[in-house]
């Protein structure tokens, strides 16, 4: 049986851990040539040891010059998977201007830089697919203490629709995925850093209607679909993969 992403070249951001890593591995397992980037050299090194055929490169997606330089040497990219994101805890009252700027930079500007640097290549190729990782905490649903996170993830959904509308005639699709709470290293850190980690874990699980967290592999499976030729009529949409939390 042929693999679903055979002959595709895919660029992944935040590929060092969590959803980004699981998706890079799923793309690789489906036959794609994967270019995995992350700001964290250590986790990229581990990924390379585990999957020698995945190319790894240290890239800060919020660094415009570095993004432009890296993307300018790529010959073809069929799919861009943007997974960089950061969760700031708190309401608007706990969100200082520096928190606002940091989250806006990491969650939205990084995707703006990556999409802007890759789109000329996709236009030249006359095809392309962009997948952005949003969140159920966004324009889809408000969550307590997720003020700037939800604001910026709502912007990711808007950015996705805008790109989809502007480049639909050039055979470029742009979609986003809105995960619910997914087990990942940063989720574990959020639990560990809370005043009562045991209760925090219970609370996260209790708010999920399925009574469990999602796995990064469950998000990756949807990313594989969107990246594949099974999804060639799908653009501008946001797929919720959230165990029912946004129903
Ligand atoms: N885990 C969840 O519950 C959940 C839910 C909804 C959405 N998301 C979104 O999924 C994405 C991945 O989250 P996760 O929890 O799976 O992974 P994570 O938060 O554990 O890991 C994030 C990765 O991003 C990298 N990174 C951070 N800043 C970067 C930068 N400037 N440039 C390049 N890489 C950078 C980190 O080094 C790390 O490898 C994020 O966009 C997040 O907002 C996660």
PDB file of C-alpha atoms and ligand atoms in Angstrom:
ATOM      1  CA  UNK A   1       0.000   0.000   0.000  1.00  0.00           C
ATOM      2  CA  UNK A   2       1.401   3.427  -0.897  1.00  0.00           C
ATOM      3  CA  UNK A   3       2.062   5.909   1.854  1.00  0.00           C
ATOM      4  CA  UNK A   4      -0.194   8.963   1.973  1.00  0.00           C
ATOM      5  CA  UNK A   5       2.562  11.599   1.889  1.00  0.00           C
ATOM      6  CA  UNK A   6       5.025   9.907  -0.474  1.00  0.00           C
ATOM      7  CA  UNK A   7       7.174  12.471  -2.360  1.00  0.00           C
ATOM      8  CA  UNK A   8       5.960  15.420  -0.262  1.00  0.00           C
ATOM      9  CA  UNK A   9       8.443  17.797   1.341  1.00  0.00           C
ATOM     10  CA  UNK A  10       7.166  19.112   4.651  1.00  0.00           C
ATOM     11  CA  UNK A  11       8.480  21.854   6.908  1.00  0.00           C
ATOM     12  CA  UNK A  12       7.476  21.571  10.583  1.00  0.00           C
ATOM     13  CA  UNK A  13       7.999  24.185  13.310  1.00  0.00           C
ATOM     14  CA  UNK A  14       8.141  23.368  17.037  1.00  0.00           C
ATOM     15  CA  UNK A  15       9.103  19.832  16.052  1.00  0.00           C
ATOM     16  CA  UNK A  16      11.191  19.158  19.144  1.00  0.00           C
ATOM     17  CA  UNK A  17       8.381  17.901  21.356  1.00  0.00           C
ATOM     18  CA  UNK A  18       4.622  17.563  21.818  1.00  0.00           C
ATOM     19  CA  UNK A  19       2.242  17.983  18.865  1.00  0.00           C
ATOM     20  CA  UNK A  20       4.998  19.276  16.563  1.00  0.00           C
ATOM     21  CA  UNK A  21       7.196  16.223  17.149  1.00  0.00           C
ATOM     22  CA  UNK A  22       4.350  13.708  16.885  1.00  0.00           C
ATOM     23  CA  UNK A  23       3.271  15.338  13.623  1.00  0.00           C
ATOM     24  CA  UNK A  24       6.791  15.419  12.175  1.00  0.00           C
ATOM     25  CA  UNK A  25       7.078  11.689  12.957  1.00  0.00           C
ATOM     26  CA  UNK A  26       3.622  10.929  11.484  1.00  0.00           C
ATOM     27  CA  UNK A  27       4.536  12.834   8.279  1.00  0.00           C
ATOM     28  CA  UNK A  28       7.804  10.886   8.113  1.00  0.00           C
ATOM     29  CA  UNK A  29       5.996   7.565   8.660  1.00  0.00           C
ATOM     30  CA  UNK A  30       3.646   8.434   5.776  1.00  0.00           C
ATOM     31  CA  UNK A  31       6.594   8.780   3.421  1.00  0.00           C
ATOM     32  CA  UNK A  32       7.241  12.554   3.493  1.00  0.00           C
ATOM     33  CA  UNK A  33      10.687  14.164   3.535  1.00  0.00           C
ATOM     34  CA  UNK A  34      10.476  16.158   6.765  1.00  0.00           C
ATOM     35  CA  UNK A  35      12.394  19.316   7.645  1.00  0.00           C
ATOM     36  CA  UNK A  36      11.984  19.633  11.397  1.00  0.00           C
ATOM     37  CA  UNK A  37      12.732  22.967  13.059  1.00  0.00           C
ATOM     38  CA  UNK A  38      12.611  24.132  16.663  1.00  0.00           C
ATOM     39  CA  UNK A  39      14.314  26.672  18.898  1.00  0.00           C
ATOM     40  CA  UNK A  40      15.510  23.835  21.161  1.00  0.00           C
ATOM     41  CA  UNK A  41      18.651  22.180  19.818  1.00  0.00           C
ATOM     42  CA  UNK A  42      18.624  19.401  22.448  1.00  0.00           C
ATOM     43  CA  UNK A  43      15.197  18.018  21.555  1.00  0.00           C
ATOM     44  CA  UNK A  44      16.040  18.270  17.840  1.00  0.00           C
ATOM     45  CA  UNK A  45      19.165  16.204  18.462  1.00  0.00           C
ATOM     46  CA  UNK A  46      17.026  13.508  20.108  1.00  0.00           C
ATOM     47  CA  UNK A  47      14.608  13.571  17.161  1.00  0.00           C
ATOM     48  CA  UNK A  48      17.534  13.121  14.756  1.00  0.00           C
ATOM     49  CA  UNK A  49      18.845  10.166  16.775  1.00  0.00           C
ATOM     50  CA  UNK A  50      15.413   8.535  16.729  1.00  0.00           C
ATOM     51  CA  UNK A  51      14.674   9.330  13.060  1.00  0.00           C
ATOM     52  CA  UNK A  52      17.949   9.808  11.116  1.00  0.00           C
ATOM     53  CA  UNK A  53      16.070  10.525   7.867  1.00  0.00           C
ATOM     54  CA  UNK A  54      14.375  13.616   9.297  1.00  0.00           C
ATOM     55  CA  UNK A  55      16.379  16.804   8.645  1.00  0.00           C
ATOM     56  CA  UNK A  56      16.649  18.976  11.749  1.00  0.00           C
ATOM     57  CA  UNK A  57      17.507  22.667  11.994  1.00  0.00           C
ATOM     58  CA  UNK A  58      17.553  25.054  14.937  1.00  0.00           C
ATOM     59  CA  UNK A  59      15.180  27.887  14.033  1.00  0.00           C
ATOM     60  CA  UNK A  60      13.503  30.545  16.144  1.00  0.00           C
ATOM     61  CA  UNK A  61      10.256  31.132  14.241  1.00  0.00           C
ATOM     62  CA  UNK A  62       9.924  34.604  15.791  1.00  0.00           C
ATOM     63  CA  UNK A  63      13.251  35.699  14.261  1.00  0.00           C
ATOM     64  CA  UNK A  64      12.327  37.216  10.903  1.00  0.00           C
ATOM     65  CA  UNK A  65      15.872  37.252   9.477  1.00  0.00           C
ATOM     66  CA  UNK A  66      16.532  33.648  10.528  1.00  0.00           C
ATOM     67  CA  UNK A  67      13.192  32.474   9.089  1.00  0.00           C
ATOM     68  CA  UNK A  68      13.851  34.272   5.776  1.00  0.00           C
ATOM     69  CA  UNK A  69      17.388  32.911   5.549  1.00  0.00           C
ATOM     70  CA  UNK A  70      16.334  29.326   6.271  1.00  0.00           C
ATOM     71  CA  UNK A  71      13.357  29.382   3.900  1.00  0.00           C
ATOM     72  CA  UNK A  72      15.322  31.034   1.073  1.00  0.00           C
ATOM     73  CA  UNK A  73      17.514  27.927   0.615  1.00  0.00           C
ATOM     74  CA  UNK A  74      14.585  25.476   0.371  1.00  0.00           C
ATOM     75  CA  UNK A  75      13.960  24.221  -3.166  1.00  0.00           C
ATOM     76  CA  UNK A  76      10.384  22.955  -2.754  1.00  0.00           C
ATOM     77  CA  UNK A  77       8.001  22.712   0.193  1.00  0.00           C
ATOM     78  CA  UNK A  78       4.625  21.049  -0.281  1.00  0.00           C
ATOM     79  CA  UNK A  79       3.381  21.503   3.264  1.00  0.00           C
ATOM     80  CA  UNK A  80       4.148  23.952   6.075  1.00  0.00           C
ATOM     81  CA  UNK A  81       3.024  22.826   9.545  1.00  0.00           C
ATOM     82  CA  UNK A  82       3.160  25.706  12.036  1.00  0.00           C
ATOM     83  CA  UNK A  83       3.049  24.416  15.617  1.00  0.00           C
ATOM     84  CA  UNK A  84       4.827  27.112  17.646  1.00  0.00           C
ATOM     85  CA  UNK A  85       2.754  28.310  20.588  1.00  0.00           C
ATOM     86  CA  UNK A  86       2.914  29.363  24.228  1.00  0.00           C
ATOM     87  CA  UNK A  87       0.238  29.290  26.959  1.00  0.00           C
ATOM     88  CA  UNK A  88       0.112  32.343  29.222  1.00  0.00           C
ATOM     89  CA  UNK A  89      -2.031  31.780  32.329  1.00  0.00           C
ATOM     90  CA  UNK A  90      -4.351  34.537  33.548  1.00  0.00           C
ATOM     91  CA  UNK A  91      -7.091  37.024  32.805  1.00  0.00           C
ATOM     92  CA  UNK A  92      -6.581  40.403  31.123  1.00  0.00           C
ATOM     93  CA  UNK A  93      -5.744  41.788  34.579  1.00  0.00           C
ATOM     94  CA  UNK A  94      -2.751  39.446  34.905  1.00  0.00           C
ATOM     95  CA  UNK A  95      -1.600  40.098  31.336  1.00  0.00           C
ATOM     96  CA  UNK A  96       1.046  42.822  31.281  1.00  0.00           C
ATOM     97  CA  UNK A  97       2.057  44.472  28.034  1.00  0.00           C
ATOM     98  CA  UNK A  98       5.196  42.314  27.929  1.00  0.00           C
ATOM     99  CA  UNK A  99       3.041  39.161  28.243  1.00  0.00           C
ATOM    100  CA  UNK A 100       0.782  40.443  25.449  1.00  0.00           C
ATOM    101  CA  UNK A 101       3.798  41.165  23.226  1.00  0.00           C
ATOM    102  CA  UNK A 102       5.478  37.830  23.991  1.00  0.00           C
ATOM    103  CA  UNK A 103       2.365  35.748  23.270  1.00  0.00           C
ATOM    104  CA  UNK A 104       1.538  37.765  20.146  1.00  0.00           C
ATOM    105  CA  UNK A 105       5.081  37.232  18.885  1.00  0.00           C
ATOM    106  CA  UNK A 106       5.259  33.523  19.603  1.00  0.00           C
ATOM    107  CA  UNK A 107       1.686  32.545  18.718  1.00  0.00           C
ATOM    108  CA  UNK A 108       0.900  34.805  15.761  1.00  0.00           C
ATOM    109  CA  UNK A 109       3.943  36.653  14.441  1.00  0.00           C
ATOM    110  CA  UNK A 110       5.883  33.387  14.120  1.00  0.00           C
ATOM    111  CA  UNK A 111       3.159  32.045  11.808  1.00  0.00           C
ATOM    112  CA  UNK A 112       3.075  35.328   9.866  1.00  0.00           C
ATOM    113  CA  UNK A 113       6.861  35.117   9.310  1.00  0.00           C
ATOM    114  CA  UNK A 114       6.773  31.420   8.349  1.00  0.00           C
ATOM    115  CA  UNK A 115       3.815  31.748   5.956  1.00  0.00           C
ATOM    116  CA  UNK A 116       5.219  34.898   4.337  1.00  0.00           C
ATOM    117  CA  UNK A 117       8.613  33.258   3.787  1.00  0.00           C
ATOM    118  CA  UNK A 118       7.181  30.033   2.302  1.00  0.00           C
ATOM    119  CA  UNK A 119       4.295  31.363   0.186  1.00  0.00           C
ATOM    120  CA  UNK A 120       6.478  32.651  -2.714  1.00  0.00           C
ATOM    121  CA  UNK A 121       7.861  29.115  -3.097  1.00  0.00           C
ATOM    122  CA  UNK A 122       4.341  27.641  -3.092  1.00  0.00           C
ATOM    123  CA  UNK A 123       3.134  30.235  -5.613  1.00  0.00           C
ATOM    124  CA  UNK A 124       6.084  29.330  -7.870  1.00  0.00           C
ATOM    125  CA  UNK A 125       5.275  25.622  -7.496  1.00  0.00           C
ATOM    126  CA  UNK A 126       1.590  26.369  -8.205  1.00  0.00           C
ATOM    127  CA  UNK A 127       0.639  24.268  -5.176  1.00  0.00           C
ATOM    128  CA  UNK A 128       0.975  24.184  -1.433  1.00  0.00           C
ATOM    129  CA  UNK A 129      -0.646  23.445   1.873  1.00  0.00           C
ATOM    130  CA  UNK A 130      -0.321  25.317   5.158  1.00  0.00           C
ATOM    131  CA  UNK A 131      -1.563  23.925   8.465  1.00  0.00           C
ATOM    132  CA  UNK A 132      -1.559  26.147  11.549  1.00  0.00           C
ATOM    133  CA  UNK A 133      -2.065  24.885  15.091  1.00  0.00           C
ATOM    134  CA  UNK A 134      -4.712  27.034  16.780  1.00  0.00           C
ATOM    135  CA  UNK A 135      -6.620  25.896  19.885  1.00  0.00           C
ATOM    136  CA  UNK A 136     -10.146  25.333  21.141  1.00  0.00           C
ATOM    137  CA  UNK A 137      -9.291  28.311  23.395  1.00  0.00           C
ATOM    138  CA  UNK A 138      -9.706  30.923  20.654  1.00  0.00           C
ATOM    139  CA  UNK A 139     -12.587  32.403  18.665  1.00  0.00           C
ATOM    140  CA  UNK A 140     -14.174  28.934  19.147  1.00  0.00           C
ATOM    141  CA  UNK A 141     -14.583  29.121  22.920  1.00  0.00           C
ATOM    142  CA  UNK A 142     -13.578  31.288  25.867  1.00  0.00           C
ATOM    143  CA  UNK A 143     -11.743  29.577  28.726  1.00  0.00           C
ATOM    144  CA  UNK A 144     -11.012  31.051  32.159  1.00  0.00           C
ATOM    145  CA  UNK A 145      -7.447  32.322  32.567  1.00  0.00           C
ATOM    146  CA  UNK A 146      -6.575  32.003  28.915  1.00  0.00           C
ATOM    147  CA  UNK A 147      -6.955  35.688  27.957  1.00  0.00           C
ATOM    148  CA  UNK A 148      -3.964  36.357  25.721  1.00  0.00           C
ATOM    149  CA  UNK A 149      -3.655  32.718  24.660  1.00  0.00           C
ATOM    150  CA  UNK A 150      -7.274  32.636  23.437  1.00  0.00           C
ATOM    151  CA  UNK A 151      -6.887  36.058  21.813  1.00  0.00           C
ATOM    152  CA  UNK A 152      -3.806  35.037  19.852  1.00  0.00           C
ATOM    153  CA  UNK A 153      -5.182  31.613  18.892  1.00  0.00           C
ATOM    154  CA  UNK A 154      -8.294  33.391  17.568  1.00  0.00           C
ATOM    155  CA  UNK A 155      -5.880  35.434  15.450  1.00  0.00           C
ATOM    156  CA  UNK A 156      -4.350  32.207  14.122  1.00  0.00           C
ATOM    157  CA  UNK A 157      -7.801  31.177  12.866  1.00  0.00           C
ATOM    158  CA  UNK A 158      -8.229  34.599  11.218  1.00  0.00           C
ATOM    159  CA  UNK A 159      -4.754  34.421   9.660  1.00  0.00           C
ATOM    160  CA  UNK A 160      -5.595  30.958   8.314  1.00  0.00           C
ATOM    161  CA  UNK A 161      -8.839  32.108   6.678  1.00  0.00           C
ATOM    162  CA  UNK A 162      -7.197  35.233   5.209  1.00  0.00           C
ATOM    163  CA  UNK A 163      -4.387  33.228   3.580  1.00  0.00           C
ATOM    164  CA  UNK A 164      -6.859  30.618   2.338  1.00  0.00           C
ATOM    165  CA  UNK A 165      -8.981  33.346   0.694  1.00  0.00           C
ATOM    166  CA  UNK A 166      -6.013  35.167  -0.857  1.00  0.00           C
ATOM    167  CA  UNK A 167      -4.309  32.120  -2.377  1.00  0.00           C
ATOM    168  CA  UNK A 168      -7.129  29.727  -3.258  1.00  0.00           C
ATOM    169  CA  UNK A 169      -6.698  30.544  -6.980  1.00  0.00           C
ATOM    170  CA  UNK A 170      -3.001  29.627  -6.759  1.00  0.00           C
ATOM    171  CA  UNK A 171      -3.845  26.095  -5.612  1.00  0.00           C
ATOM    172  CA  UNK A 172      -2.654  26.785  -2.081  1.00  0.00           C
ATOM    173  CA  UNK A 173      -4.736  25.489   0.820  1.00  0.00           C
ATOM    174  CA  UNK A 174      -4.529  26.845   4.360  1.00  0.00           C
ATOM    175  CA  UNK A 175      -6.277  25.217   7.316  1.00  0.00           C
ATOM    176  CA  UNK A 176      -5.932  25.121  11.057  1.00  0.00           C
ATOM    177  CA  UNK A 177      -6.373  22.509  13.753  1.00  0.00           C
ATOM    178  CA  UNK A 178      -7.897  23.450  17.111  1.00  0.00           C
ATOM    179  CA  UNK A 179      -6.807  20.911  19.731  1.00  0.00           C
ATOM    180  CA  UNK A 180      -8.419  20.447  23.121  1.00  0.00           C
ATOM    181  CA  UNK A 181      -6.159  19.681  26.073  1.00  0.00           C
ATOM    182  CA  UNK A 182      -3.403  17.409  24.857  1.00  0.00           C
ATOM    183  CA  UNK A 183      -0.746  15.668  26.914  1.00  0.00           C
ATOM    184  CA  UNK A 184       2.595  17.333  26.093  1.00  0.00           C
ATOM    185  CA  UNK A 185       5.751  18.393  27.948  1.00  0.00           C
ATOM    186  CA  UNK A 186       4.504  21.984  28.332  1.00  0.00           C
ATOM    187  CA  UNK A 187       1.122  20.761  29.624  1.00  0.00           C
ATOM    188  CA  UNK A 188       2.997  18.660  32.206  1.00  0.00           C
ATOM    189  CA  UNK A 189       5.022  21.769  33.165  1.00  0.00           C
ATOM    190  CA  UNK A 190       1.802  23.783  33.616  1.00  0.00           C
ATOM    191  CA  UNK A 191       0.465  21.090  35.945  1.00  0.00           C
ATOM    192  CA  UNK A 192       3.728  20.837  37.886  1.00  0.00           C
ATOM    193  CA  UNK A 193       3.974  24.618  38.309  1.00  0.00           C
ATOM    194  CA  UNK A 194       0.441  25.012  39.664  1.00  0.00           C
ATOM    195  CA  UNK A 195      -0.005  25.398  43.459  1.00  0.00           C
ATOM    196  CA  UNK A 196      -1.666  21.946  43.679  1.00  0.00           C
ATOM    197  CA  UNK A 197      -0.461  19.729  40.791  1.00  0.00           C
ATOM    198  CA  UNK A 198      -2.673  16.756  41.713  1.00  0.00           C
ATOM    199  CA  UNK A 199      -5.813  18.903  41.702  1.00  0.00           C
ATOM    200  CA  UNK A 200      -4.676  20.767  38.560  1.00  0.00           C
ATOM    201  CA  UNK A 201      -4.360  17.480  36.674  1.00  0.00           C
ATOM    202  CA  UNK A 202      -7.812  16.373  37.871  1.00  0.00           C
ATOM    203  CA  UNK A 203      -9.311  19.727  36.771  1.00  0.00           C
ATOM    204  CA  UNK A 204      -7.793  19.521  33.292  1.00  0.00           C
ATOM    205  CA  UNK A 205      -9.182  16.013  32.836  1.00  0.00           C
ATOM    206  CA  UNK A 206     -12.580  16.854  34.365  1.00  0.00           C
ATOM    207  CA  UNK A 207     -13.246  19.618  31.815  1.00  0.00           C
ATOM    208  CA  UNK A 208     -12.711  17.194  28.928  1.00  0.00           C
ATOM    209  CA  UNK A 209     -16.097  15.558  28.113  1.00  0.00           C
ATOM    210  CA  UNK A 210     -14.352  12.285  27.213  1.00  0.00           C
ATOM    211  CA  UNK A 211     -12.754  12.221  30.646  1.00  0.00           C
ATOM    212  CA  UNK A 212      -9.222  12.130  29.287  1.00  0.00           C
ATOM    213  CA  UNK A 213      -6.619  14.295  27.593  1.00  0.00           C
ATOM    214  CA  UNK A 214      -5.910  13.975  23.908  1.00  0.00           C
ATOM    215  CA  UNK A 215      -2.634  12.578  22.620  1.00  0.00           C
ATOM    216  CA  UNK A 216      -0.270  14.393  20.291  1.00  0.00           C
ATOM    217  CA  UNK A 217      -0.687  11.459  17.891  1.00  0.00           C
ATOM    218  CA  UNK A 218      -4.449  12.153  17.679  1.00  0.00           C
ATOM    219  CA  UNK A 219      -3.659  15.692  16.484  1.00  0.00           C
ATOM    220  CA  UNK A 220      -0.975  14.396  14.115  1.00  0.00           C
ATOM    221  CA  UNK A 221      -3.497  12.049  12.457  1.00  0.00           C
ATOM    222  CA  UNK A 222      -5.637  15.041  11.429  1.00  0.00           C
ATOM    223  CA  UNK A 223      -2.548  16.908  10.230  1.00  0.00           C
ATOM    224  CA  UNK A 224      -1.664  13.931   8.009  1.00  0.00           C
ATOM    225  CA  UNK A 225      -5.165  14.051   6.524  1.00  0.00           C
ATOM    226  CA  UNK A 226      -4.980  17.818   5.839  1.00  0.00           C
ATOM    227  CA  UNK A 227      -1.514  17.460   4.305  1.00  0.00           C
ATOM    228  CA  UNK A 228      -2.580  14.584   2.080  1.00  0.00           C
ATOM    229  CA  UNK A 229      -4.317  14.499  -1.288  1.00  0.00           C
ATOM    230  CA  UNK A 230      -7.450  13.295   0.534  1.00  0.00           C
ATOM    231  CA  UNK A 231      -8.001  16.915   1.595  1.00  0.00           C
ATOM    232  CA  UNK A 232      -7.570  18.677  -1.751  1.00  0.00           C
ATOM    233  CA  UNK A 233     -11.034  20.329  -1.526  1.00  0.00           C
ATOM    234  CA  UNK A 234     -10.504  21.527   2.050  1.00  0.00           C
ATOM    235  CA  UNK A 235      -9.319  25.074   2.695  1.00  0.00           C
ATOM    236  CA  UNK A 236      -9.944  27.925   5.133  1.00  0.00           C
ATOM    237  CA  UNK A 237     -11.365  25.596   7.730  1.00  0.00           C
ATOM    238  CA  UNK A 238     -10.515  24.895  11.354  1.00  0.00           C
ATOM    239  CA  UNK A 239     -10.850  21.304  12.482  1.00  0.00           C
ATOM    240  CA  UNK A 240     -11.550  20.902  16.196  1.00  0.00           C
ATOM    241  CA  UNK A 241      -9.785  17.866  17.622  1.00  0.00           C
ATOM    242  CA  UNK A 242     -10.786  18.363  21.209  1.00  0.00           C
ATOM    243  CA  UNK A 243     -12.651  15.378  22.625  1.00  0.00           C
ATOM    244  CA  UNK A 244     -15.864  17.397  22.564  1.00  0.00           C
ATOM    245  CA  UNK A 245     -14.759  20.314  24.758  1.00  0.00           C
ATOM    246  CA  UNK A 246     -16.068  22.931  22.306  1.00  0.00           C
ATOM    247  CA  UNK A 247     -19.475  21.331  21.731  1.00  0.00           C
TER     248      UNK A 247
HETATM  249  N1  LIG B   1      -0.908  20.765  24.564  1.00  0.00           N
HETATM  250  C1  LIG B   1      -2.120  21.277  24.507  1.00  0.00           C
HETATM  251  O1  LIG B   1      -2.978  21.006  25.372  1.00  0.00           O
HETATM  252  C2  LIG B   1      -2.511  22.184  23.375  1.00  0.00           C
HETATM  253  C3  LIG B   1      -3.858  22.482  23.179  1.00  0.00           C
HETATM  254  C4  LIG B   1      -4.224  23.326  22.135  1.00  0.00           C
HETATM  255  C5  LIG B   1      -3.258  23.853  21.304  1.00  0.00           C
HETATM  256  N2  LIG B   1      -1.955  23.556  21.525  1.00  0.00           N
HETATM  257  C6  LIG B   1      -0.966  24.157  20.634  1.00  0.00           C
HETATM  258  O2  LIG B   1      -0.191  23.137  20.027  1.00  0.00           O
HETATM  259  C7  LIG B   1       1.119  23.616  19.753  1.00  0.00           C
HETATM  260  C8  LIG B   1       2.142  22.675  20.354  1.00  0.00           C
HETATM  261  O3  LIG B   1       1.921  22.600  21.755  1.00  0.00           O
HETATM  262  P1  LIG B   1       2.405  21.334  22.610  1.00  0.00           P
HETATM  263  O4  LIG B   1       1.799  21.505  23.967  1.00  0.00           O
HETATM  264  O5  LIG B   1       2.145  20.093  21.850  1.00  0.00           O
HETATM  265  O6  LIG B   1       3.996  21.480  22.620  1.00  0.00           O
HETATM  266  P2  LIG B   1       4.955  22.114  23.742  1.00  0.00           P
HETATM  267  O7  LIG B   1       4.378  23.414  24.215  1.00  0.00           O
HETATM  268  O8  LIG B   1       5.281  21.099  24.773  1.00  0.00           O
HETATM  269  O9  LIG B   1       6.251  22.393  22.874  1.00  0.00           O
HETATM  270  C9  LIG B   1       6.376  23.577  22.138  1.00  0.00           C
HETATM  271  C10 LIG B   1       7.605  23.491  21.253  1.00  0.00           C
HETATM  272  O10 LIG B   1       7.737  24.752  20.611  1.00  0.00           O
HETATM  273  C11 LIG B   1       9.103  25.129  20.609  1.00  0.00           C
HETATM  274  N3  LIG B   1       9.206  26.581  20.489  1.00  0.00           N
HETATM  275  C12 LIG B   1       8.820  27.509  21.395  1.00  0.00           C
HETATM  276  N4  LIG B   1       9.080  28.740  20.951  1.00  0.00           N
HETATM  277  C13 LIG B   1       9.631  28.588  19.720  1.00  0.00           C
HETATM  278  C14 LIG B   1      10.109  29.495  18.745  1.00  0.00           C
HETATM  279  N5  LIG B   1      10.080  30.812  18.955  1.00  0.00           N
HETATM  280  N6  LIG B   1      10.590  29.003  17.572  1.00  0.00           N
HETATM  281  C15 LIG B   1      10.629  27.667  17.369  1.00  0.00           C
HETATM  282  N7  LIG B   1      10.197  26.758  18.258  1.00  0.00           N
HETATM  283  C16 LIG B   1       9.718  27.216  19.417  1.00  0.00           C
HETATM  284  C17 LIG B   1       9.624  24.596  21.935  1.00  0.00           C
HETATM  285  O11 LIG B   1      11.027  24.504  21.960  1.00  0.00           O
HETATM  286  C18 LIG B   1       8.910  23.247  22.014  1.00  0.00           C
HETATM  287  O12 LIG B   1       9.638  22.245  21.355  1.00  0.00           O
HETATM  288  C19 LIG B   1       1.167  25.036  20.314  1.00  0.00           C
HETATM  289  O13 LIG B   1       0.881  25.958  19.288  1.00  0.00           O
HETATM  290  C20 LIG B   1       0.051  25.030  21.336  1.00  0.00           C
HETATM  291  O14 LIG B   1      -0.459  26.325  21.590  1.00  0.00           O
HETATM  292  C21 LIG B   1      -1.548  22.739  22.524  1.00  0.00           C
END
